Coordinates of C-alpha atoms in Angstrom, one line a residue:
Chain A
M865 CA 28.1 -29.4 -16.9
S866 CA 31.4 -27.4 -16.2
L867 CA 31.9 -25.8 -13.4
S868 CA 31.6 -22.5 -15.4
V869 CA 28.4 -22.5 -16.8
W870 CA 27.1 -23.0 -12.6
L871 CA 29.8 -20.1 -11.6
G872 CA 28.2 -18.2 -15.2
A873 CA 25.0 -18.5 -13.5
L874 CA 25.2 -17.3 -10.1
E875 CA 27.9 -14.4 -11.3
Q876 CA 24.8 -13.6 -13.4
G877 CA 22.3 -14.1 -11.2
L878 CA 24.3 -11.6 -8.4
L879 CA 24.2 -9.2 -10.7
W880 CA 21.0 -9.4 -12.6
G881 CA 20.0 -9.4 -8.4
A882 CA 19.7 -5.8 -7.8
M883 CA 17.3 -5.3 -11.0
V884 CA 15.1 -8.4 -9.8
L885 CA 15.4 -6.4 -6.7
G886 CA 13.9 -3.2 -8.5
V887 CA 11.1 -5.1 -10.3
Y888 CA 9.8 -6.8 -6.3
L889 CA 10.0 -2.6 -5.0
T890 CA 7.7 -1.6 -7.9
F891 CA 5.5 -4.9 -8.7
R892 CA 5.3 -6.1 -5.6
V893 CA 5.8 -4.3 -2.6
L894 CA 4.6 -0.6 -4.1
D895 CA 2.5 -2.4 -6.5
F896 CA 3.2 -0.9 -9.4
P897 CA 3.9 -2.2 -12.9
D898 CA 6.2 -0.3 -13.8
L899 CA 8.0 -1.0 -17.1
T900 CA 10.4 1.8 -17.4
V901 CA 12.3 -1.0 -16.6
D902 CA 13.4 -2.2 -19.8
G903 CA 14.7 1.1 -20.4
A904 CA 16.3 1.5 -17.4
F905 CA 18.4 -1.2 -17.7
T906 CA 19.6 0.2 -20.7
L907 CA 20.1 3.4 -19.8
G908 CA 22.7 2.0 -17.0
A909 CA 24.6 0.4 -18.8
A910 CA 24.8 2.8 -21.5
V911 CA 26.0 5.4 -19.2
A912 CA 28.6 3.2 -17.4
A913 CA 29.7 2.1 -21.2
K914 CA 30.2 5.4 -22.3
L915 CA 31.5 7.0 -19.6
I916 CA 33.9 4.3 -19.0
L917 CA 35.2 5.0 -22.4
S918 CA 36.2 8.3 -21.6
G919 CA 37.7 7.8 -19.5
Y920 CA 35.7 8.0 -16.2
D921 CA 37.1 5.6 -13.4
P922 CA 34.2 2.6 -13.4
W923 CA 32.2 2.6 -10.0
L924 CA 32.0 6.6 -10.2
A925 CA 30.0 5.9 -14.1
L926 CA 28.6 2.9 -11.8
L927 CA 27.7 6.0 -9.9
A928 CA 26.3 8.2 -12.9
A929 CA 23.9 5.0 -14.0
I930 CA 22.2 5.1 -10.6
L931 CA 21.9 8.5 -10.6
G932 CA 20.3 7.6 -15.1
G933 CA 18.0 5.4 -13.1
A934 CA 16.8 7.1 -9.9
L935 CA 15.5 10.0 -12.7
A936 CA 14.6 7.6 -15.1
G937 CA 12.0 6.1 -12.0
L938 CA 10.9 9.8 -11.2
V939 CA 9.7 10.8 -15.2
T940 CA 7.1 8.1 -15.1
G941 CA 6.4 8.9 -10.8
L942 CA 5.3 12.2 -11.9
L943 CA 3.8 10.9 -15.5
H944 CA 1.5 9.5 -13.0
T945 CA 1.2 11.1 -9.9
Q946 CA 1.3 14.7 -11.5
L947 CA -0.7 14.1 -15.0
K948 CA -2.7 11.1 -13.7
V949 CA -1.1 8.8 -16.2
A950 CA -1.9 5.0 -15.4
P951 CA 0.8 3.1 -13.8
L952 CA 2.1 0.7 -17.1
L953 CA 1.4 3.4 -19.5
A954 CA 3.9 5.7 -17.7
G955 CA 5.9 3.2 -17.5
I956 CA 5.7 2.7 -21.4
L957 CA 6.5 6.3 -21.9
T958 CA 9.6 6.8 -20.4
M959 CA 10.9 3.2 -21.6
I960 CA 10.1 4.2 -24.9
A961 CA 11.8 7.9 -24.7
L962 CA 14.8 5.9 -22.9
Y963 CA 14.8 4.0 -26.3
S964 CA 16.1 7.0 -28.3
I965 CA 18.0 8.5 -24.9
N966 CA 19.9 5.9 -24.5
L967 CA 21.2 5.7 -27.9
R968 CA 22.3 9.0 -28.0
I969 CA 23.2 7.9 -24.9
M970 CA 25.3 5.3 -26.9
G971 CA 26.5 7.4 -30.1
Q972 CA 25.7 3.7 -31.4
A973 CA 23.9 0.9 -31.1
N974 CA 26.8 -1.1 -29.3
L975 CA 29.7 -0.2 -27.4
S976 CA 32.2 -2.7 -26.4
L977 CA 35.0 -2.3 -23.7
L978 CA 36.7 -4.8 -24.4
R979 CA 39.2 -3.3 -23.8
V980 CA 39.5 -1.1 -21.1
E981 CA 39.6 -1.0 -16.9
T982 CA 36.1 -2.2 -15.8
I983 CA 35.0 -2.9 -12.4
F984 CA 36.2 -7.1 -13.8
T985 CA 39.2 -6.4 -15.2
G986 CA 40.7 -5.8 -11.1
V987 CA 39.1 -8.6 -9.3
K988 CA 40.1 -10.6 -12.1
G989 CA 44.1 -9.5 -11.9
Y990 CA 43.9 -11.5 -8.4
T991 CA 45.3 -14.7 -9.3
A992 CA 44.3 -16.0 -5.9
L993 CA 40.6 -15.9 -6.4
V994 CA 40.0 -16.9 -9.4
P995 CA 38.2 -18.3 -11.1
F996 CA 35.4 -16.9 -8.4
G997 CA 36.4 -12.9 -8.5
P998 CA 33.8 -12.1 -10.6
A999 CA 31.0 -14.2 -8.4
L1000 CA 32.2 -12.7 -5.0
L1001 CA 32.4 -9.7 -6.7
G1002 CA 28.5 -9.8 -7.0
A1003 CA 28.2 -11.8 -4.7
L1004 CA 29.6 -8.8 -1.8
L1005 CA 27.6 -6.6 -4.0
A1006 CA 24.1 -7.9 -4.3
A1007 CA 24.6 -8.7 0.3
L1008 CA 25.2 -4.7 0.5
V1009 CA 22.0 -3.6 -1.6
L1010 CA 20.1 -5.9 0.2
I1011 CA 21.3 -5.0 3.2
L1012 CA 21.3 -1.3 2.2
L1013 CA 17.4 -1.9 1.1
Y1014 CA 16.4 -3.8 3.6
L1015 CA 17.6 -1.4 6.8
F1016 CA 15.6 1.3 4.3
L1017 CA 12.1 -0.6 4.5
Q1018 CA 12.6 0.0 7.5
T1019 CA 12.4 3.4 7.4
E1020 CA 9.7 5.3 8.5
L1021 CA 9.8 6.9 4.4
G1022 CA 10.5 3.0 4.1
M1023 CA 7.6 2.5 6.0
G1024 CA 5.6 5.1 4.0
I1025 CA 6.0 3.3 0.3
R1026 CA 5.3 -0.2 1.4
A1027 CA 1.9 1.3 3.1
T1028 CA 1.5 3.3 0.0
G1029 CA 1.6 0.2 -1.9
D1030 CA -0.7 -1.8 0.5
N1031 CA -3.3 0.7 1.0
E1032 CA -3.1 4.0 -0.2
Q1033 CA -6.9 5.1 1.3
M1034 CA -5.1 4.5 5.7
I1035 CA -2.0 5.4 4.2
R1036 CA -3.4 8.8 3.3
S1037 CA -5.4 9.1 6.6
L1038 CA -2.6 9.1 8.5
G1039 CA -0.9 11.9 6.6
V1040 CA 1.6 10.9 4.2
N1041 CA 1.3 12.1 0.4
T1042 CA 1.7 9.5 -1.2
A1043 CA 2.1 10.2 -4.0
T1044 CA 6.2 11.3 -2.9
M1045 CA 6.5 8.1 -1.5
K1046 CA 5.5 6.8 -4.9
L1047 CA 8.4 8.6 -6.4
V1048 CA 10.6 8.0 -3.8
G1049 CA 9.7 4.5 -4.9
L1050 CA 10.0 4.4 -8.6
A1051 CA 12.8 6.5 -8.3
I1052 CA 15.1 4.0 -6.0
A1053 CA 13.8 1.1 -7.2
N1054 CA 14.6 2.5 -11.0
A1055 CA 18.2 3.0 -9.6
L1056 CA 19.0 -1.0 -8.5
V1057 CA 17.9 -1.9 -12.2
A1058 CA 19.7 0.7 -13.8
F1059 CA 22.8 0.2 -11.4
S1060 CA 22.3 -3.3 -12.4
G1061 CA 22.3 -2.3 -15.9
G1062 CA 25.8 -1.0 -15.3
L1063 CA 27.4 -3.9 -13.9
I1064 CA 25.6 -6.5 -16.5
A1065 CA 27.2 -3.6 -19.1
Q1066 CA 31.2 -4.4 -17.8
Y1067 CA 30.8 -8.0 -17.0
Q1068 CA 29.9 -9.3 -20.4
G1069 CA 32.0 -6.1 -21.8
F1070 CA 29.8 -4.4 -24.4
A1071 CA 26.9 -2.5 -23.6
D1072 CA 24.2 -2.8 -26.5
I1073 CA 20.6 -1.0 -27.1
G1074 CA 18.9 -4.2 -26.7
M1075 CA 19.8 -5.6 -23.8
G1076 CA 17.2 -4.3 -21.8
I1077 CA 14.1 -6.4 -23.9
G1078 CA 11.8 -7.9 -22.0
M1079 CA 14.3 -7.2 -18.5
I1080 CA 10.6 -6.3 -17.0
I1081 CA 9.2 -9.9 -17.5
A1082 CA 12.8 -11.7 -16.8
G1083 CA 13.0 -9.9 -13.1
L1084 CA 9.1 -11.0 -12.5
A1085 CA 10.1 -14.5 -14.0
A1086 CA 12.5 -14.4 -10.9
V1087 CA 10.4 -12.7 -8.2
I1088 CA 7.7 -15.7 -8.8
I1089 CA 10.5 -18.3 -8.1
G1090 CA 12.4 -17.4 -5.3
E1091 CA 8.6 -16.7 -4.1
A1092 CA 7.6 -20.5 -4.6
L1093 CA 10.9 -21.6 -3.4
V1094 CA 11.4 -19.5 0.0
G1095 CA 8.7 -18.0 0.5
S1096 CA 8.0 -13.9 1.3
Q1097 CA 6.4 -14.4 4.7
T1098 CA 9.3 -11.1 6.0
L1099 CA 10.8 -8.6 4.7
A1100 CA 14.3 -10.3 5.1
R1101 CA 13.3 -12.9 3.3
A1102 CA 10.6 -12.2 0.1
L1103 CA 14.2 -9.6 -0.2
L1104 CA 15.8 -12.7 0.1
A1105 CA 14.2 -15.1 -2.5
A1106 CA 14.4 -11.6 -5.1
V1107 CA 18.0 -12.7 -5.2
I1108 CA 18.2 -16.0 -4.9
G1109 CA 15.4 -16.6 -7.6
S1110 CA 17.7 -14.2 -9.9
I1111 CA 20.6 -16.5 -9.4
L1112 CA 17.6 -20.2 -10.1
Y1113 CA 16.7 -18.4 -13.2
R1114 CA 19.6 -17.5 -14.7
A1115 CA 20.5 -21.1 -13.7
I1116 CA 17.8 -22.1 -16.0
I1117 CA 18.2 -20.5 -18.2
S1118 CA 21.7 -22.2 -18.6
L1119 CA 20.2 -25.5 -17.8
V1120 CA 17.6 -24.5 -21.6
L1121 CA 21.1 -23.6 -23.7
R1122 CA 22.9 -26.6 -22.8
L1123 CA 20.0 -28.8 -23.6
G1124 CA 20.1 -27.1 -27.2
L1125 CA 17.8 -24.2 -27.3
P1126 CA 19.3 -21.7 -29.3
A1127 CA 19.4 -17.9 -27.6
T1128 CA 16.8 -16.6 -29.2
D1129 CA 13.8 -18.7 -27.8
L1130 CA 14.5 -17.1 -23.8
K1131 CA 12.5 -14.4 -24.1
L1132 CA 9.6 -17.0 -25.6
L1133 CA 10.6 -19.1 -22.1
T1134 CA 10.7 -17.0 -19.6
S1135 CA 7.4 -15.6 -21.0
L1136 CA 6.3 -19.0 -20.8
I1137 CA 8.1 -18.8 -17.4
V1138 CA 5.7 -16.4 -16.1
V1139 CA 2.6 -18.1 -17.5
M1140 CA 2.1 -20.6 -15.2
A1141 CA 4.4 -19.5 -12.4
M1142 CA 0.6 -16.7 -12.6
A1143 CA -1.6 -19.8 -14.3
F1144 CA -0.1 -22.2 -10.9
P1145 CA -2.4 -20.7 -8.2
L1146 CA -5.6 -21.3 -10.4
V1147 CA -4.8 -24.8 -11.6
R1148 CA -4.3 -26.2 -7.5
Q1149 CA -7.6 -23.6 -7.1
R1150 CA -9.2 -25.9 -9.6
L1151 CA -8.4 -28.9 -8.9
G1152 CA -8.9 -28.1 -5.1
L1153 CA -12.6 -27.6 -5.3
R1154 CA -13.2 -30.4 -7.6
A1155 CA -11.6 -32.3 -4.7
L1156 CA -13.9 -31.0 -2.5
R1157 CA -17.2 -31.5 -5.4
L1158 CA -16.3 -35.1 -5.4
R1159 CA -15.4 -35.7 -2.1
S1160 CA -19.2 -34.0 -0.7
E1161 CA -20.9 -36.2 -4.1
Q1162 CA -19.5 -38.9 -2.3
D1163 CA -20.9 -38.2 0.8
A1164 CA -23.9 -37.7 -0.4
A1165 CA -24.2 -40.9 -1.9
A1166 CA -23.1 -43.0 0.6
N1167 CA -25.5 -40.9 2.9
Q1168 CA -28.3 -41.8 1.2
R1169 CA -27.0 -45.7 0.5
S1170 CA -27.4 -45.7 4.2
Q1171 CA -31.0 -44.4 4.1
D1172 CA -31.6 -47.0 1.3
L1173 CA -30.7 -49.7 4.1
Chain B
M1038 CA -13.1 23.4 17.2
L1039 CA -15.0 22.2 14.6
Q1040 CA -16.4 24.6 12.2
L1041 CA -18.9 24.0 9.3
I1042 CA -19.9 27.5 7.7
N1043 CA -22.5 26.7 4.1
V1044 CA -20.5 24.4 2.8
A1045 CA -22.2 22.5 -0.1
R1046 CA -20.9 19.6 -2.8
T1047 CA -22.8 18.3 -5.4
F1048 CA -21.2 15.4 -7.2
N1049 CA -21.2 14.8 -10.8
P1050 CA -22.6 18.8 -11.0
G1051 CA -24.2 19.1 -14.6
S1052 CA -24.5 15.6 -16.5
V1053 CA -27.6 13.2 -15.7
N1054 CA -25.7 11.6 -12.6
E1055 CA -25.4 14.2 -11.1
K1056 CA -26.0 14.2 -7.8
V1057 CA -26.2 17.3 -5.1
A1058 CA -24.9 15.4 -1.6
L1059 CA -24.2 18.7 1.2
R1060 CA -26.6 22.2 0.6
E1061 CA -25.8 24.6 3.3
I1062 CA -24.6 22.7 5.9
N1063 CA -23.6 24.0 8.8
L1064 CA -22.4 23.2 11.8
H1065 CA -20.5 24.4 14.8
V1066 CA -19.1 21.4 16.8
S1067 CA -17.6 22.2 20.1
P1068 CA -14.9 21.0 22.0
G1069 CA -14.8 17.5 23.6
E1070 CA -18.6 17.1 21.8
V1071 CA -19.2 13.5 20.8
V1072 CA -22.0 13.9 17.3
A1073 CA -23.8 11.2 15.7
I1074 CA -25.5 11.1 13.0
I1075 CA -27.3 9.6 11.5
G1076 CA -29.6 9.7 7.9
S1077 CA -31.7 7.9 5.9
N1078 CA -30.4 6.7 2.3
G1079 CA -27.4 8.8 0.7
A1080 CA -28.5 12.0 3.3
G1081 CA -24.6 12.9 3.1
K1082 CA -23.5 11.9 5.7
S1083 CA -19.9 10.1 4.8
T1084 CA -19.7 13.3 1.6
L1085 CA -20.2 15.3 5.3
L1086 CA -17.1 13.3 7.1
N1087 CA -14.9 12.5 4.1
V1088 CA -15.6 16.6 3.5
V1089 CA -14.5 17.1 6.7
A1090 CA -11.6 14.5 6.2
G1091 CA -10.5 16.9 2.8
V1092 CA -11.5 13.7 0.6
Y1093 CA -13.5 15.3 -1.6
E1094 CA -13.4 19.5 -2.1
I1095 CA -16.1 21.9 -1.7
E1096 CA -17.7 23.9 -3.9
A1097 CA -18.9 26.0 -1.7
G1098 CA -18.2 27.1 2.2
K1099 CA -15.8 27.2 4.8
V1100 CA -14.2 24.6 6.5
L1101 CA -12.2 25.6 10.0
L1102 CA -10.6 23.8 12.6
D1103 CA -9.4 25.2 15.1
G1104 CA -10.1 28.6 13.8
Q1105 CA -7.8 28.0 11.2
D1106 CA -9.2 27.7 7.6
I1107 CA -9.0 24.4 6.2
T1108 CA -10.9 24.3 3.2
R1109 CA -7.5 24.1 0.5
R1110 CA -5.3 21.9 3.2
P1111 CA -5.2 18.4 0.9
E1112 CA -5.5 14.8 2.9
H1113 CA -2.7 14.1 3.9
L1114 CA -2.4 17.7 5.9
R1115 CA -5.1 18.0 7.3
A1116 CA -4.6 14.2 9.0
T1117 CA -2.0 16.0 10.8
W1118 CA -5.3 16.5 13.0
I1119 CA -8.0 13.9 12.2
G1120 CA -8.1 10.6 13.5
R1121 CA -10.7 8.4 10.9
V1122 CA -12.4 4.8 10.9
F1123 CA -13.9 3.2 8.2
Q1124 CA -16.7 1.1 7.8
D1125 CA -14.7 -1.6 6.2
P1126 CA -12.4 -3.0 8.7
L1127 CA -10.1 -3.7 5.4
R1128 CA -9.4 -0.2 4.6
G1129 CA -8.0 1.5 8.4
T1130 CA -5.1 -1.0 8.0
A1131 CA -2.5 -2.4 6.2
A1132 CA -3.0 -6.3 6.0
S1133 CA 0.6 -7.5 4.6
M1134 CA 2.1 -5.4 7.5
T1135 CA 2.9 -6.1 11.0
I1136 CA 1.4 -5.2 14.6
A1137 CA 4.0 -2.7 15.4
E1138 CA 4.3 -1.7 12.2
N1139 CA 1.0 -0.5 11.5
L1140 CA 0.9 1.4 15.0
A1141 CA 4.3 3.1 14.3
L1142 CA 3.3 4.8 11.1
A1143 CA -0.1 5.8 13.0
L1144 CA 2.2 7.1 16.1
R1145 CA 3.8 9.4 13.0
R1146 CA 0.8 10.9 11.9
G1147 CA 1.2 14.3 11.0
R1148 CA 4.7 13.9 11.1
P1149 CA 7.0 13.8 7.7
R1150 CA 8.9 10.4 7.4
R1151 CA 11.7 10.1 7.3
L1152 CA 15.2 8.0 6.8
R1153 CA 14.9 7.0 10.9
R1154 CA 14.1 4.2 12.3
G1155 CA 10.6 3.3 12.0
I1156 CA 9.8 1.7 15.3
T1157 CA 11.9 2.0 17.9
P1158 CA 12.3 0.2 21.4
A1159 CA 10.7 2.7 23.2
E1160 CA 7.7 2.6 20.5
R1161 CA 7.7 -1.5 21.2
Q1162 CA 6.8 -1.0 25.2
L1163 CA 4.2 1.6 24.7
F1164 CA 2.3 -0.7 21.3
K1165 CA 2.0 -4.1 24.3
K1166 CA 1.2 -1.3 26.7
R1167 CA -1.9 -0.1 24.4
L1168 CA -2.6 -2.9 23.1
A1169 CA -3.0 -4.3 26.4
L1170 CA -6.4 -2.5 26.9
L1171 CA -8.4 -4.3 24.2
G1172 CA -8.6 -6.9 25.8
L1173 CA -8.3 -9.3 22.4
G1174 CA -3.9 -11.4 23.2
L1175 CA -2.9 -8.9 20.4
E1176 CA -0.4 -7.5 22.7
D1177 CA 1.1 -10.9 22.8
R1178 CA 1.4 -10.7 18.5
L1179 CA 3.4 -7.3 17.7
G1180 CA 5.2 -8.9 14.8
T1181 CA 1.6 -10.8 13.3
R1182 CA 1.2 -9.8 10.0
V1183 CA -2.1 -7.9 10.9
G1184 CA -4.0 -9.2 7.5
L1185 CA -3.9 -12.7 9.7
L1186 CA -6.3 -10.8 12.4
S1187 CA -10.1 -11.2 11.5
G1188 CA -11.9 -8.4 11.4
G1189 CA -13.0 -7.8 14.8
Q1190 CA -9.1 -7.0 15.6
R1191 CA -8.6 -5.0 12.5
Q1192 CA -11.2 -2.8 12.9
A1193 CA -10.2 -2.8 17.1
L1194 CA -6.3 -2.1 16.0
T1195 CA -8.4 0.7 13.6
V1196 CA -9.6 2.4 16.3
L1197 CA -6.3 2.6 18.7
M1198 CA -4.4 3.2 15.8
A1199 CA -6.4 6.3 15.0
T1200 CA -6.7 7.7 18.2
I1201 CA -2.4 6.2 19.0
A1202 CA -2.0 9.8 18.2
T1203 CA -4.4 11.9 19.7
P1204 CA -6.0 13.5 17.0
K1205 CA -7.4 17.2 18.0
L1206 CA -10.6 15.3 15.9
L1207 CA -11.8 12.0 15.3
L1208 CA -14.2 10.3 12.4
L1209 CA -16.5 7.4 12.7
D1210 CA -18.1 6.2 9.9
E1211 CA -20.0 3.5 10.5
H1212 CA -17.4 1.9 12.0
T1213 CA -19.0 -1.2 13.8
A1214 CA -21.5 -2.1 10.8
A1215 CA -19.6 -5.0 9.1
L1216 CA -18.9 -6.5 12.6
D1217 CA -20.8 -9.1 14.0
P1218 CA -23.6 -8.0 17.1
R1219 CA -20.9 -8.7 19.4
T1220 CA -18.1 -7.7 17.9
A1221 CA -20.2 -4.0 17.8
R1222 CA -20.4 -4.4 21.0
T1223 CA -17.2 -4.3 22.0
V1224 CA -15.2 -2.1 18.3
M1225 CA -17.7 0.2 20.0
E1226 CA -17.8 -0.3 23.7
L1227 CA -13.4 0.4 23.0
S1228 CA -14.6 3.6 21.1
E1229 CA -16.4 4.9 23.5
K1230 CA -13.6 4.4 26.6
I1231 CA -10.7 6.2 24.7
I1232 CA -13.2 9.0 23.5
A1233 CA -13.8 9.7 27.0
Q1234 CA -10.5 8.6 27.9
H1235 CA -8.4 11.7 26.1
R1236 CA -11.8 13.4 25.6
L1237 CA -12.0 13.5 21.6
T1238 CA -13.8 15.4 20.2
T1239 CA -15.5 13.2 17.6
L1240 CA -18.1 12.8 14.5
M1241 CA -19.8 9.2 14.5
V1242 CA -21.7 8.1 11.4
T1243 CA -23.9 5.5 12.9
H1244 CA -27.3 3.1 11.4
N1245 CA -27.6 2.5 15.0
L1246 CA -30.8 4.5 15.9
E1247 CA -30.5 3.4 20.0
Q1248 CA -26.8 3.6 19.8
A1249 CA -27.5 7.8 18.6
L1250 CA -29.3 8.7 21.1
R1251 CA -27.6 6.6 24.2
A1252 CA -23.8 7.2 22.5
G1253 CA -22.1 11.0 23.0
T1254 CA -24.0 14.1 23.8
R1255 CA -25.0 14.8 20.2
T1256 CA -27.7 13.7 17.4
I1257 CA -27.6 15.0 14.4
M1258 CA -30.1 14.3 11.2
M1259 CA -29.2 14.0 8.1
H1260 CA -31.9 14.1 4.9
E1261 CA -31.0 14.8 1.0
G1262 CA -28.2 16.9 1.3
R1263 CA -29.3 18.7 5.0
I1264 CA -29.0 18.5 8.5
I1265 CA -32.8 18.4 9.4
L1266 CA -32.4 17.8 13.0
D1267 CA -29.9 19.0 15.8
L1268 CA -30.7 17.3 19.4
S1269 CA -28.8 17.4 22.5
G1270 CA -29.2 18.2 26.8
P1271 CA -32.1 16.8 28.2
E1272 CA -33.9 17.4 25.2
R1273 CA -32.0 14.7 23.6
M1274 CA -32.0 12.9 27.1
R1275 CA -35.8 12.2 26.8
T1276 CA -36.3 11.4 23.4
K1277 CA -36.9 7.7 22.2
V1278 CA -36.4 6.0 19.3
A1279 CA -40.0 6.0 18.5
D1280 CA -39.8 9.9 18.5
L1281 CA -36.8 9.8 16.1
L1282 CA -38.8 8.3 13.6
K1283 CA -41.7 11.1 14.1
M1284 CA -39.8 13.2 13.7
F1285 CA -38.4 12.3 11.0
E1286 CA -41.3 11.6 9.2
Q1287 CA -42.6 15.7 10.1
V1288 CA -39.3 17.8 8.6
S1289 CA -38.3 15.5 5.3
G1290 CA -42.3 14.6 5.0
S1291 CA -41.1 11.3 4.1
A1292 CA -41.1 7.4 5.4
F1293 CA -37.4 7.6 7.7
A1294 CA -36.0 5.2 4.8
D1295 CA -32.4 3.4 5.2
D1296 CA -31.7 -0.5 4.5
R1297 CA -29.5 -1.0 7.2
V1298 CA -31.1 1.1 10.5
L1299 CA -31.0 -0.9 13.2
L1300 CA -34.1 0.8 16.0
T1301 CA -32.8 -1.0 19.0
G1302 CA -30.2 -1.7 20.0
S1303 CA -27.6 -4.4 19.8

């Protein structure tokens, strides 16, 4: 397999890394299965693409994407904390609403960025960096997000959010408004997702209304792969695992595509990865119990024999 | 210090499952008093604590703390003054966070959570010192996740967490009931030590009648949402567990029924 394929997987993995961190923040840290992600990713792409095409600076467009994502997360959070809508439903409601909003922002189902300046046209211009420009920029941005999130989760506010996901009753008894924590957590998570959407739109040269479909499952698959291989014993490790999981997930996808599977089968494959990862601990436990049972039966039989003698 | 005036609370009002948990509760607790609360099944002991903590709203009456009406304040705002330890050791700590992080969360009880550092080096020193007093060797394990500790260790940590930012009022809801007898005794002794040290006003629900008479300064017995007995001073000193059971039968007209009650000290 050629270098360019692996390089592509690395670039995508890094750029999708912020999205995976967002999924990690909701699913794992806040314990809130947030389906807003699918809509927020497209929202980020739509906002960034629209602003760039309107002549704004691509970095400014990214900033707007981040704010849009935060707003989407806030809506889901308000649905849940104020109207007491269940987390899954709150996320779906926002996601569906975002579909219409994204179409309105873009004005059509697809916006091309091929002939305009993006954050990547700059780095592609440096001949010294070819062909590693986009990967370096991606690594830089992923590292920045990783470090900021790591520092944030160790502030008073960040720790309040972590404790809310861990034990709501306990942290409320320590004087924390858990509704506020959920709002802040969801806003940050979806800001990360939209940031990633804005990056991907610029990277692949277009924003598409369907590009967010299944994003939540792709993010979850990456989180699970990362946890399995890197571990999640400490906070730093868990965050790193999310980004590495993101890269590995893209590598697996590239590999499978190389093997001749049509790109349209990707969603099926992603679902299967998540199902397998979720079934794994259960299967292992069952096998372990069976082994124990077999051993105790053997022991009992051996005892019986020695008594018979 | 703490005043409950005509407090009433009904669960599922108007339905077949309607249950009056508290009726016209009047209770005045002076500063420094340590009140042990006992009672039969469903007497309203835990509800009483939860009403004070703000977990449940009340239909009638008032809750005053230090003369201030806190009836309408939500739970997280009352936490500024109230430290709590639950029965289940798993409920009082965040398992995925470290010992130091849990203590840091508790140290900021009632303070706004900002973008400041979650734990300062000075705080780590404080935590080490306080943990050493528990005598469980936790002072060398600040970075250990709480989920790796035993139930007894977690409960001892929770007692420390509830008191590390000195509360005006401490609520202990059967906090040793889920522990084995030896660990329960250790945690109880630790609680009494901390309560005495800071002269904490305390409400303590217990199933141990011996303990209810021995520990603290006042004993309250509840039955069907009412306070039916209130003992303190010399009268309490003279009372024995057998007397307590007799008084209960006289006042309530039924036998003391509590599945988990302990008649002797453990």
